[in-house]
DNA sequence: AGCAAAATGAAAACCATTGTCAAAACGGCC
DNA sequence: GGCCGTTTTGACAATGGTTTTCATTTTGCT
């Protein structure tokens, strides 16, 4: 437990299938007995994010949520708006499109964010049943 | 000036070419002599957003920014990360791609968000000069 | 061990946003 | 015009996620 708690935070994220908030991660770690401070969780998340090991995005109410990337390369997410299940998707076409759009208007250092939301099959079932 | 200050807020947005934060809008209105409270600006923005008259999105640091939609139809934005200048862009290919990605994984009611960021020509100049 | 640099965490500071509530503006109605 | 109930407003307080601060602990190195 001596080597940076960053590892611990990374593990929690690795074990999750959907986006988690910092507060959420902190709560889970404390609940499972880990001795860690909220500050450190934030710092670990920021470091992991800087290192490109995890994704960050903002919920509609401005909370930051994090998720371990399964792949190192650039990719996007297809997120179930009901259960939060996430599928990583590659979109070479989108990359090219974004790049082209930027160029067309003379913009440089073009980056982009793309998130696709929908209702996953199982949630669609539930909705029909319930 | 009696009819809801919502109109005033709408005007400020209409006169802007890029995304504005609530605080920003409030500051401008006060600076130009308008008698309005921050609370009311927030309320007006929320109402306009609910009415679908303006776009809302979150900056990377979680601040909400608003912009009057020039077009009613679905579109995306190319935003200068330095000065905030915004260009509305259509992306039929992206729409199709998002739809296809959703279908491929069995997701229904698929929606998506796409934002492209970059450095606009004039800011690139400044950066080079300064 | 011994010591400087990095990591940690409790508590305070920040700050956009939201809630509260009393005062002001509005809209009928006599 | 004057009255009264409803809506809007806005100063201020409260919220809550995130960041800073700073003193303490741990780590890395010799």
Tab-separated table of N, CA, C and O in Angstrom, chain A:
chain	number	residue	atom	x	y	z
A	1	UNK	N	0.822	-1.209	0.000
A	1	UNK	CA	0.000	0.000	0.000
A	1	UNK	C	0.855	1.257	0.000
A	1	UNK	O	0.377	2.356	0.068
A	2	UNK	N	2.124	1.022	-0.070
A	2	UNK	CA	2.976	2.200	-0.024
A	2	UNK	C	3.093	2.874	-1.372
A	2	UNK	O	3.023	4.086	-1.474
A	3	UNK	N	3.252	2.062	-2.401
A	3	UNK	CA	3.365	2.684	-3.706
A	3	UNK	C	2.082	3.421	-4.011
A	3	UNK	O	0.989	2.903	-3.853
A	4	UNK	N	2.278	4.602	-4.481
A	4	UNK	CA	1.221	5.576	-4.706
A	4	UNK	C	-0.196	5.031	-4.778
A	4	UNK	O	-0.482	4.064	-5.458
A	5	UNK	N	-1.037	5.660	-4.079
A	5	UNK	CA	-2.452	5.269	-4.020
A	5	UNK	C	-3.096	5.435	-5.383
A	5	UNK	O	-4.223	5.057	-5.597
A	6	UNK	N	-2.314	6.005	-6.234
A	6	UNK	CA	-2.797	6.158	-7.598
A	6	UNK	C	-3.162	4.783	-8.158
A	6	UNK	O	-4.142	4.607	-8.855
A	7	UNK	N	-2.343	3.804	-7.810
A	7	UNK	CA	-2.593	2.443	-8.270
A	7	UNK	C	-3.954	1.966	-7.782
A	7	UNK	O	-4.680	1.285	-8.505
A	8	UNK	N	-4.255	2.294	-6.536
A	8	UNK	CA	-5.516	1.858	-5.950
A	8	UNK	C	-6.685	2.476	-6.704
A	8	UNK	O	-7.664	1.812	-7.016
A	9	UNK	N	-6.542	3.754	-7.008
A	9	UNK	CA	-7.606	4.439	-7.726
A	9	UNK	C	-7.756	3.827	-9.115
A	9	UNK	O	-8.857	3.577	-9.590
A	10	UNK	N	-6.629	3.543	-9.718
A	10	UNK	CA	-6.670	2.965	-11.050
A	10	UNK	C	-7.421	1.629	-11.023
A	10	UNK	O	-8.204	1.328	-11.912
A	11	UNK	N	-7.168	0.874	-9.953
A	11	UNK	CA	-7.816	-0.442	-9.836
A	11	UNK	C	-9.328	-0.314	-9.747
A	11	UNK	O	-10.064	-1.068	-10.357
A	12	UNK	N	-9.764	0.637	-8.939
A	12	UNK	CA	-11.205	0.817	-8.779
A	12	UNK	C	-11.819	1.125	-10.142
A	12	UNK	O	-12.849	0.568	-10.519
A	13	UNK	N	-11.170	1.985	-10.875
A	13	UNK	CA	-11.690	2.345	-12.191
A	13	UNK	C	-11.659	1.146	-13.135
A	13	UNK	O	-12.588	0.920	-13.905
A	14	UNK	N	-10.586	0.389	-13.036
A	14	UNK	CA	-10.449	-0.765	-13.922
A	14	UNK	C	-11.573	-1.769	-13.669
A	14	UNK	O	-12.013	-2.477	-14.574
A	15	UNK	N	-12.032	-1.819	-12.409
A	15	UNK	CA	-13.073	-2.780	-12.054
A	15	UNK	C	-14.473	-2.261	-12.376
A	15	UNK	O	-15.457	-2.957	-12.223
A	16	UNK	N	-14.545	-1.026	-12.815
A	16	UNK	CA	-15.852	-0.441	-13.119
A	16	UNK	C	-16.147	-0.532	-14.610
A	16	UNK	O	-15.236	-0.502	-15.423
A	17	UNK	N	-17.409	-0.623	-14.914
A	17	UNK	CA	-17.769	-0.710	-16.320
A	17	UNK	C	-18.339	0.603	-16.834
A	17	UNK	O	-18.491	0.781	-18.013
A	18	UNK	N	-18.636	1.501	-15.916
A	18	UNK	CA	-19.185	2.758	-16.387
A	18	UNK	C	-18.438	3.929	-15.763
A	18	UNK	O	-17.523	3.742	-14.980
A	19	UNK	N	-18.840	5.113	-16.091
A	19	UNK	CA	-18.195	6.301	-15.578
A	19	UNK	C	-18.443	6.449	-14.088
A	19	UNK	O	-19.527	6.175	-13.604
A	20	UNK	N	-17.407	6.881	-13.380
A	20	UNK	CA	-17.519	7.071	-11.934
A	20	UNK	C	-17.090	8.486	-11.590
A	20	UNK	O	-16.158	9.010	-12.189
A	21	UNK	N	-17.737	9.049	-10.573
A	21	UNK	CA	-17.320	10.380	-10.141
A	21	UNK	C	-16.245	10.225	-9.080
A	21	UNK	O	-16.087	9.163	-8.474
A	22	UNK	N	-15.515	11.293	-8.823
A	22	UNK	CA	-14.450	11.252	-7.827
A	22	UNK	C	-15.028	10.918	-6.456
A	22	UNK	O	-14.494	10.073	-5.731
A	23	UNK	N	-16.109	11.559	-6.114
A	23	UNK	CA	-16.748	11.342	-4.825
A	23	UNK	C	-17.179	9.887	-4.678
A	23	UNK	O	-17.034	9.275	-3.621
A	24	UNK	N	-17.677	9.373	-5.766
A	24	UNK	CA	-18.140	8.014	-5.839
A	24	UNK	C	-16.995	7.032	-5.569
A	24	UNK	O	-17.095	6.117	-4.746
A	25	UNK	N	-15.891	7.266	-6.255
A	25	UNK	CA	-14.713	6.414	-6.096
A	25	UNK	C	-14.202	6.488	-4.663
A	25	UNK	O	-13.892	5.481	-4.040
A	26	UNK	N	-14.163	7.702	-4.165
A	26	UNK	CA	-13.695	7.918	-2.793
A	26	UNK	C	-14.550	7.132	-1.814
A	26	UNK	O	-14.052	6.419	-0.950
A	27	UNK	N	-15.848	7.225	-1.967
A	27	UNK	CA	-16.774	6.529	-1.075
A	27	UNK	C	-16.546	5.027	-1.121
A	27	UNK	O	-16.489	4.364	-0.086
A	28	UNK	N	-16.395	4.517	-2.333
A	28	UNK	CA	-16.205	3.068	-2.449
A	28	UNK	C	-14.911	2.625	-1.776
A	28	UNK	O	-14.874	1.620	-1.068
A	29	UNK	N	-13.860	3.405	-1.961
A	29	UNK	CA	-12.580	3.036	-1.376
A	29	UNK	C	-12.631	3.064	0.133
A	29	UNK	O	-12.115	2.172	0.811
A	30	UNK	N	-13.273	4.079	0.677
A	30	UNK	CA	-13.395	4.161	2.129
A	30	UNK	C	-14.233	3.005	2.648
A	30	UNK	O	-13.902	2.377	3.646
A	31	UNK	N	-15.298	2.708	1.933
A	31	UNK	CA	-16.199	1.642	2.362
A	31	UNK	C	-15.468	0.311	2.400
A	31	UNK	O	-15.734	-0.533	3.251
A	32	UNK	N	-14.541	0.137	1.486
A	32	UNK	CA	-13.824	-1.134	1.463
A	32	UNK	C	-12.580	-1.078	2.344
A	32	UNK	O	-11.689	-1.911	2.240
A	33	UNK	N	-12.532	-0.096	3.203
A	33	UNK	CA	-11.475	-0.053	4.194
A	33	UNK	C	-10.202	0.684	3.831
A	33	UNK	O	-9.286	0.782	4.653
A	34	UNK	N	-10.130	1.210	2.632
A	34	UNK	CA	-8.908	1.896	2.230
A	34	UNK	C	-8.720	3.184	3.010
A	34	UNK	O	-9.681	3.890	3.291
A	35	UNK	N	-7.484	3.453	3.350
A	35	UNK	CA	-7.155	4.703	4.042
A	35	UNK	C	-6.686	5.686	2.980
A	35	UNK	O	-5.529	5.669	2.560
A	36	UNK	N	-7.591	6.515	2.576
A	36	UNK	CA	-7.228	7.483	1.543
A	36	UNK	C	-8.073	8.735	1.689
A	36	UNK	O	-9.203	8.668	2.183
A	37	UNK	N	-7.543	9.851	1.323
A	37	UNK	CA	-8.273	11.098	1.457
A	37	UNK	C	-8.883	11.508	0.137
A	37	UNK	O	-8.417	11.100	-0.927
A	38	UNK	N	-9.917	12.299	0.224
A	38	UNK	CA	-10.598	12.748	-0.989
A	38	UNK	C	-9.623	13.526	-1.873
A	38	UNK	O	-9.593	13.365	-3.095
A	39	UNK	N	-8.814	14.342	-1.242
A	39	UNK	CA	-7.835	15.129	-1.987
A	39	UNK	C	-6.967	14.227	-2.857
A	39	UNK	O	-6.708	14.526	-4.018
A	40	UNK	N	-6.518	13.151	-2.274
A	40	UNK	CA	-5.630	12.249	-2.995
A	40	UNK	C	-6.341	11.579	-4.156
A	40	UNK	O	-5.745	11.365	-5.216
A	41	UNK	N	-7.607	11.270	-3.955
A	41	UNK	CA	-8.368	10.674	-5.050
A	41	UNK	C	-8.413	11.656	-6.222
A	41	UNK	O	-8.150	11.283	-7.367
A	42	UNK	N	-8.682	12.910	-5.924
A	42	UNK	CA	-8.711	13.917	-6.984
A	42	UNK	C	-7.359	14.019	-7.671
A	42	UNK	O	-7.261	14.078	-8.891
A	43	UNK	N	-6.313	14.035	-6.861
A	43	UNK	CA	-4.987	14.161	-7.457
A	43	UNK	C	-4.648	12.960	-8.315
A	43	UNK	O	-4.082	13.097	-9.411
A	44	UNK	N	-5.021	11.786	-7.837
A	44	UNK	CA	-4.732	10.577	-8.597
A	44	UNK	C	-5.479	10.604	-9.924
A	44	UNK	O	-4.916	10.282	-10.979
A	45	UNK	N	-6.728	11.016	-9.868
A	45	UNK	CA	-7.532	11.059	-11.087
A	45	UNK	C	-6.942	12.049	-12.084
A	45	UNK	O	-6.880	11.779	-13.289
A	46	UNK	N	-6.498	13.183	-11.558
A	46	UNK	CA	-5.929	14.184	-12.446
A	46	UNK	C	-4.651	13.664	-13.083
A	46	UNK	O	-4.432	13.824	-14.289
A	47	UNK	N	-3.847	13.011	-12.291
A	47	UNK	CA	-2.589	12.473	-12.796
A	47	UNK	C	-2.856	11.410	-13.860
A	47	UNK	O	-2.230	11.403	-14.922
A	48	UNK	N	-3.792	10.527	-13.567
A	48	UNK	CA	-4.118	9.466	-14.522
A	48	UNK	C	-4.665	10.065	-15.804
A	48	UNK	O	-4.364	9.604	-16.912
A	49	UNK	N	-5.447	11.106	-15.622
A	49	UNK	CA	-6.015	11.775	-16.785
A	49	UNK	C	-4.916	12.441	-17.614
A	49	UNK	O	-4.885	12.340	-18.840
A	50	UNK	N	-4.001	13.106	-16.922
A	50	UNK	CA	-2.893	13.755	-17.610
A	50	UNK	C	-2.071	12.720	-18.373
A	50	UNK	O	-1.575	12.990	-19.463
A	51	UNK	N	-1.941	11.561	-17.769
A	51	UNK	CA	-1.141	10.508	-18.392
A	51	UNK	C	-1.908	9.818	-19.511
A	51	UNK	O	-1.393	8.947	-20.191
A	52	UNK	N	-3.153	10.219	-19.691
A	52	UNK	CA	-3.953	9.628	-20.759
A	52	UNK	C	-4.435	8.221	-20.461
A	52	UNK	O	-4.881	7.508	-21.353
A	53	UNK	N	-4.347	7.837	-19.186
A	53	UNK	CA	-4.767	6.478	-18.852
A	53	UNK	C	-6.258	6.382	-18.615
A	53	UNK	O	-6.820	5.297	-18.599
A	54	UNK	N	-6.882	7.504	-18.350
A	54	UNK	CA	-8.323	7.476	-18.145
A	54	UNK	C	-9.001	8.610	-18.924
A	54	UNK	O	-8.374	9.594	-19.283
A	55	UNK	N	-10.272	8.402	-19.159
A	55	UNK	CA	-11.085	9.403	-19.843
A	55	UNK	C	-11.770	10.273	-18.804
A	55	UNK	O	-12.121	9.795	-17.735
A	56	UNK	N	-11.985	11.514	-19.140
A	56	UNK	CA	-12.759	12.391	-18.276
A	56	UNK	C	-13.845	13.023	-19.117
A	56	UNK	O	-13.601	13.387	-20.268
A	57	UNK	N	-15.016	13.141	-18.579
A	57	UNK	CA	-16.018	13.968	-19.225
A	57	UNK	C	-16.936	14.542	-18.187
A	57	UNK	O	-16.853	14.186	-17.020
A	58	UNK	N	-17.748	15.467	-18.596
A	58	UNK	CA	-18.605	16.154	-17.644
A	58	UNK	C	-20.043	15.729	-17.816
A	58	UNK	O	-20.544	15.657	-18.935
A	59	UNK	N	-20.713	15.501	-16.704
A	59	UNK	CA	-22.138	15.201	-16.799
A	59	UNK	C	-22.857	16.524	-17.062
A	59	UNK	O	-22.264	17.584	-16.984
A	60	UNK	N	-24.124	16.428	-17.333
A	60	UNK	CA	-24.898	17.628	-17.631
A	60	UNK	C	-24.922	18.599	-16.471
A	60	UNK	O	-25.084	19.791	-16.656
A	61	UNK	N	-24.740	18.107	-15.267
A	61	UNK	CA	-24.759	19.038	-14.154
A	61	UNK	C	-23.358	19.443	-13.718
A	61	UNK	O	-23.167	19.947	-12.622
A	62	UNK	N	-22.395	19.210	-14.598
A	62	UNK	CA	-21.079	19.756	-14.364
A	62	UNK	C	-20.137	18.917	-13.514
A	62	UNK	O	-19.023	19.328	-13.242
A	63	UNK	N	-20.589	17.748	-13.120
A	63	UNK	CA	-19.728	16.889	-12.331
A	63	UNK	C	-18.767	16.153	-13.262
A	63	UNK	O	-19.159	15.722	-14.344
A	64	UNK	N	-17.524	16.024	-12.825
A	64	UNK	CA	-16.562	15.308	-13.654
A	64	UNK	C	-16.660	13.814	-13.384
A	64	UNK	O	-16.749	13.388	-12.245
A	65	UNK	N	-16.690	13.031	-14.440
A	65	UNK	CA	-16.728	11.583	-14.285
A	65	UNK	C	-15.577	10.961	-15.075
A	65	UNK	O	-15.184	11.455	-16.115
A	66	UNK	N	-15.063	9.889	-14.506
A	66	UNK	CA	-13.866	9.273	-15.054
A	66	UNK	C	-14.095	7.816	-15.420
A	66	UNK	O	-14.933	7.140	-14.860
A	67	UNK	N	-13.292	7.344	-16.369
A	67	UNK	CA	-13.407	5.950	-16.760
A	67	UNK	C	-12.085	5.475	-17.332
A	67	UNK	O	-11.434	6.189	-18.072
A	68	UNK	N	-11.713	4.259	-16.951
A	68	UNK	CA	-10.476	3.698	-17.466
A	68	UNK	C	-10.643	3.397	-18.946
A	68	UNK	O	-11.669	2.876	-19.366
A	69	UNK	N	-9.663	3.746	-19.716
A	69	UNK	CA	-9.704	3.444	-21.143
A	69	UNK	C	-9.243	2.013	-21.346
A	69	UNK	O	-8.215	1.608	-20.831
A	70	UNK	N	-9.984	1.283	-22.106
A	70	UNK	CA	-9.571	-0.085	-22.402
A	70	UNK	C	-8.472	-0.047	-23.463
A	70	UNK	O	-7.590	-0.875	-23.502
A	71	UNK	N	-8.559	0.918	-24.306
A	71	UNK	CA	-7.567	1.026	-25.360
A	71	UNK	C	-6.812	2.332	-25.205
A	71	UNK	O	-7.343	3.304	-24.704
A	72	UNK	N	-5.581	2.326	-25.616
A	72	UNK	CA	-4.768	3.519	-25.451
A	72	UNK	C	-5.096	4.546	-26.527
A	72	UNK	O	-5.075	5.737	-26.302
A	73	UNK	N	-5.419	4.029	-27.703
A	73	UNK	CA	-5.654	4.937	-28.811
A	73	UNK	C	-6.918	5.762	-28.607
A	73	UNK	O	-7.775	5.440	-27.794
A	74	UNK	N	-6.991	6.807	-29.362
A	74	UNK	CA	-8.135	7.707	-29.275
A	74	UNK	C	-9.426	6.983	-29.662
A	74	UNK	O	-9.458	6.253	-30.633
A	75	UNK	N	-10.447	7.209	-28.885
A	75	UNK	CA	-11.720	6.551	-29.170
A	75	UNK	C	-12.852	7.316	-28.513
A	75	UNK	O	-12.621	8.257	-27.771
A	76	UNK	N	-14.052	6.894	-28.769
A	76	UNK	CA	-15.207	7.573	-28.190
A	76	UNK	C	-16.078	6.583	-27.440
A	76	UNK	O	-15.741	5.415	-27.347
A	77	UNK	N	-17.179	7.070	-26.918
A	77	UNK	CA	-18.028	6.204	-26.108
A	77	UNK	C	-19.477	6.211	-26.549
A	77	UNK	O	-20.021	7.229	-26.953
A	78	UNK	N	-20.045	5.034	-26.437
A	78	UNK	CA	-21.474	4.881	-26.647
A	78	UNK	C	-22.010	4.541	-25.270
A	78	UNK	O	-21.691	3.496	-24.713
A	79	UNK	N	-22.769	5.453	-24.701
A	79	UNK	CA	-23.200	5.313	-23.318
A	79	UNK	C	-24.707	5.121	-23.209
A	79	UNK	O	-25.474	5.855	-23.845
A	80	UNK	N	-25.102	4.138	-22.411
A	80	UNK	CA	-26.543	3.945	-22.195
A	80	UNK	C	-27.006	5.019	-21.237
A	80	UNK	O	-26.478	5.161	-20.137
A	81	UNK	N	-28.005	5.769	-21.649
A	81	UNK	CA	-28.462	6.880	-20.818
A	81	UNK	C	-29.277	6.397	-19.632
A	81	UNK	O	-29.666	7.183	-18.780
A	82	UNK	N	-29.519	5.107	-19.579
A	82	UNK	CA	-30.335	4.597	-18.490
A	82	UNK	C	-29.476	3.894	-17.436
A	82	UNK	O	-29.565	4.205	-16.266
A	83	UNK	N	-28.638	2.956	-17.861
A	83	UNK	CA	-27.850	2.211	-16.887
A	83	UNK	C	-26.384	2.615	-16.889
A	83	UNK	O	-25.603	2.168	-16.051
A	84	UNK	N	-25.998	3.438	-17.834
A	84	UNK	CA	-24.617	3.899	-17.836
A	84	UNK	C	-23.627	2.958	-18.498
A	84	UNK	O	-22.443	3.232	-18.559
A	85	UNK	N	-24.110	1.829	-18.972
A	85	UNK	CA	-23.229	0.881	-19.653
A	85	UNK	C	-22.513	1.592	-20.802
A	85	UNK	O	-23.117	2.383	-21.521
A	86	UNK	N	-21.245	1.311	-20.918
A	86	UNK	CA	-20.454	2.026	-21.912
A	86	UNK	C	-19.747	1.089	-22.881
A	86	UNK	O	-19.203	0.070	-22.489
A	87	UNK	N	-19.789	1.440	-24.121
A	87	UNK	CA	-19.076	0.689	-25.141
A	87	UNK	C	-18.087	1.643	-25.795
A	87	UNK	O	-18.443	2.763	-26.141
A	88	UNK	N	-16.838	1.204	-25.912
A	88	UNK	CA	-15.873	2.068	-26.575
A	88	UNK	C	-15.964	1.836	-28.069
A	88	UNK	O	-16.017	0.707	-28.530
A	89	UNK	N	-16.024	2.923	-28.792
A	89	UNK	CA	-16.120	2.789	-30.240
A	89	UNK	C	-15.052	3.620	-30.934
A	89	UNK	O	-14.717	4.710	-30.492
A	90	UNK	N	-14.539	3.081	-31.976
A	90	UNK	CA	-13.565	3.826	-32.760
A	90	UNK	C	-14.332	4.513	-33.877
A	90	UNK	O	-15.378	4.040	-34.303
A	91	UNK	N	-13.875	5.644	-34.306
A	91	UNK	CA	-14.579	6.347	-35.377
A	91	UNK	C	-13.612	7.063	-36.291
A	91	UNK	O	-13.548	8.293	-36.295
A	92	UNK	N	-12.885	6.300	-37.077
A	92	UNK	CA	-11.891	6.907	-37.968
A	92	UNK	C	-12.518	7.991	-38.825
A	92	UNK	O	-11.909	9.040	-39.054
A	93	UNK	N	-13.734	7.760	-39.263
A	93	UNK	CA	-14.410	8.735	-40.106
A	93	UNK	C	-14.602	10.049	-39.364
A	93	UNK	O	-14.425	11.122	-39.919
A	94	UNK	N	-14.977	9.906	-38.093
A	94	UNK	CA	-15.227	11.094	-37.303
A	94	UNK	C	-13.939	11.882	-37.091
A	94	UNK	O	-13.931	13.113	-37.163
A	95	UNK	N	-12.869	11.159	-36.846
A	95	UNK	CA	-11.572	11.822	-36.671
A	95	UNK	C	-11.265	12.664	-37.900
A	95	UNK	O	-10.907	13.833	-37.810
A	96	UNK	N	-11.435	12.033	-39.024
A	96	UNK	CA	-11.124	12.729	-40.276
A	96	UNK	C	-12.046	13.929	-40.472
A	96	UNK	O	-11.622	14.998	-40.875
A	97	UNK	N	-13.304	13.714	-40.163
A	97	UNK	CA	-14.280	14.790	-40.319
A	97	UNK	C	-13.911	15.989	-39.455
A	97	UNK	O	-13.895	17.126	-39.921
A	98	UNK	N	-13.597	15.716	-38.188
A	98	UNK	CA	-13.262	16.795	-37.267
A	98	UNK	C	-12.045	17.567	-37.773
A	98	UNK	O	-12.019	18.804	-37.783
A	99	UNK	N	-11.087	16.830	-38.198
A	99	UNK	CA	-9.859	17.428	-38.720
A	99	UNK	C	-10.173	18.321	-39.917
A	99	UNK	O	-9.720	19.466	-40.018
A	100	UNK	N	-10.998	17.796	-40.797
A	100	UNK	CA	-11.365	18.532	-42.007
A	100	UNK	C	-12.141	19.800	-41.676
A	100	UNK	O	-11.884	20.865	-42.232
A	101	UNK	N	-13.079	19.679	-40.753
A	101	UNK	CA	-13.877	20.835	-40.361
A	101	UNK	C	-12.973	21.937	-39.823
A	101	UNK	O	-13.122	23.118	-40.153
A	102	UNK	N	-12.012	21.548	-38.974
A	102	UNK	CA	-11.089	22.514	-38.420
A	102	UNK	C	-10.298	23.205	-39.525
A	102	UNK	O	-10.234	24.431	-39.595
A	103	UNK	N	-9.720	22.405	-40.372
A	103	UNK	CA	-8.893	22.929	-41.471
A	103	UNK	C	-9.674	23.898	-42.330
A	103	UNK	O	-9.204	24.976	-42.685
A	104	UNK	N	-10.876	23.510	-42.637
A	104	UNK	CA	-11.725	24.304	-43.512
A	104	UNK	C	-11.895	25.736	-43.006
A	104	UNK	O	-12.060	26.663	-43.781
A	105	UNK	N	-11.862	25.888	-41.689
A	105	UNK	CA	-12.035	27.220	-41.104
A	105	UNK	C	-10.710	27.797	-40.604
A	105	UNK	O	-10.699	28.770	-39.858
A	106	UNK	N	-9.622	27.161	-40.979
A	106	UNK	CA	-8.318	27.677	-40.616
A	106	UNK	C	-7.900	27.407	-39.175
A	106	UNK	O	-6.937	27.977	-38.681
A	107	UNK	N	-8.641	26.546	-38.493
A	107	UNK	CA	-8.298	26.253	-37.108
A	107	UNK	C	-7.132	25.257	-37.052
A	107	UNK	O	-7.046	24.354	-37.875
A	108	UNK	N	-6.280	25.449	-36.036
A	108	UNK	CA	-5.162	24.520	-35.862
A	108	UNK	C	-5.267	23.818	-34.513
A	108	UNK	O	-6.057	24.214	-33.666
A	109	UNK	N	-4.439	22.819	-34.305
A	109	UNK	CA	-4.465	22.044	-33.063
A	109	UNK	C	-5.883	21.578	-32.769
A	109	UNK	O	-6.389	21.771	-31.669
A	110	UNK	N	-6.484	21.003	-33.727
A	110	UNK	CA	-7.880	20.606	-33.593
A	110	UNK	C	-8.049	19.333	-32.765
A	110	UNK	O	-7.403	18.330	-33.015
A	111	UNK	N	-8.899	19.444	-31.756
A	111	UNK	CA	-9.274	18.264	-30.982
A	111	UNK	C	-10.791	18.201	-31.003
A	111	UNK	O	-11.441	19.121	-31.490
A	112	UNK	N	-11.340	17.154	-30.464
A	112	UNK	CA	-12.794	17.075	-30.479
A	112	UNK	C	-13.303	16.132	-29.409
A	112	UNK	O	-12.570	15.299	-28.900
A	113	UNK	N	-14.549	16.320	-29.054
A	113	UNK	CA	-15.188	15.393	-28.126
A	113	UNK	C	-16.439	14.872	-28.801
A	113	UNK	O	-17.171	15.631	-29.428
A	114	UNK	N	-16.622	13.604	-28.701
A	114	UNK	CA	-17.798	12.980	-29.291
A	114	UNK	C	-18.329	11.964	-28.298
A	114	UNK	O	-17.588	11.126	-27.814
A	115	UNK	N	-19.579	12.077	-27.966
A	115	UNK	CA	-20.197	11.081	-27.106
A	115	UNK	C	-21.541	10.716	-27.723
A	115	UNK	O	-22.287	11.587	-28.155
A	116	UNK	N	-21.786	9.434	-27.775
A	116	UNK	CA	-23.054	8.979	-28.325
A	116	UNK	C	-23.877	8.386	-27.186
A	116	UNK	O	-23.371	7.583	-26.402
A	117	UNK	N	-25.116	8.816	-27.083
A	117	UNK	CA	-25.981	8.308	-26.036
A	117	UNK	C	-27.149	7.543	-26.642
A	117	UNK	O	-27.603	7.852	-27.742
A	118	UNK	N	-27.612	6.555	-25.919
A	118	UNK	CA	-28.757	5.805	-26.402
A	118	UNK	C	-29.277	4.905	-25.299
A	118	UNK	O	-28.815	4.969	-24.165
A	119	UNK	N	-30.260	4.105	-25.630
A	119	UNK	CA	-30.792	3.147	-24.666
A	119	UNK	C	-30.311	1.771	-25.083
A	119	UNK	O	-30.545	1.358	-26.217
A	120	UNK	N	-29.629	1.087	-24.171
A	120	UNK	CA	-29.069	-0.211	-24.525
A	120	UNK	C	-30.177	-1.268	-24.590
A	120	UNK	O	-31.251	-1.077	-24.028
A	121	UNK	N	-29.922	-2.360	-25.252
A	121	UNK	CA	-30.938	-3.388	-25.459
A	121	UNK	C	-31.643	-3.830	-24.177
A	121	UNK	O	-32.872	-3.877	-24.130
A	122	UNK	N	-30.874	-4.132	-23.114
A	122	UNK	CA	-31.522	-4.626	-21.900
A	122	UNK	C	-32.394	-3.567	-21.244
A	122	UNK	O	-33.458	-3.871	-20.710
A	123	UNK	N	-31.946	-2.332	-21.299
A	123	UNK	CA	-32.767	-1.270	-20.713
A	123	UNK	C	-34.021	-1.029	-21.541
A	123	UNK	O	-35.076	-0.676	-21.016
A	124	UNK	N	-33.895	-1.250	-22.830
A	124	UNK	CA	-35.058	-1.092	-23.709
A	124	UNK	C	-36.094	-2.154	-23.335
A	124	UNK	O	-37.295	-1.880	-23.294
A	125	UNK	N	-35.600	-3.364	-23.015
A	125	UNK	CA	-36.483	-4.452	-22.588
A	125	UNK	C	-37.231	-4.060	-21.323
A	125	UNK	O	-38.452	-4.120	-21.258
A	126	UNK	N	-36.449	-3.639	-20.337
A	126	UNK	CA	-37.021	-3.226	-19.057
A	126	UNK	C	-38.104	-2.170	-19.243
A	126	UNK	O	-39.171	-2.243	-18.658
A	127	UNK	N	-37.769	-1.207	-20.082
A	127	UNK	CA	-38.705	-0.111	-20.309
A	127	UNK	C	-40.018	-0.655	-20.875
A	127	UNK	O	-41.103	-0.203	-20.509
A	128	UNK	N	-39.873	-1.640	-21.755
A	128	UNK	CA	-41.064	-2.208	-22.381
A	128	UNK	C	-41.876	-2.985	-21.338
A	128	UNK	O	-43.088	-2.828	-21.232
A	129	UNK	N	-41.130	-3.793	-20.544
A	129	UNK	CA	-41.780	-4.622	-19.534
A	129	UNK	C	-42.392	-3.769	-18.422
A	129	UNK	O	-43.589	-3.864	-18.143
A	130	UNK	N	-41.538	-2.929	-17.802
A	130	UNK	CA	-42.010	-2.146	-16.649
A	130	UNK	C	-42.980	-1.095	-17.111
A	130	UNK	O	-42.866	0.031	-16.833
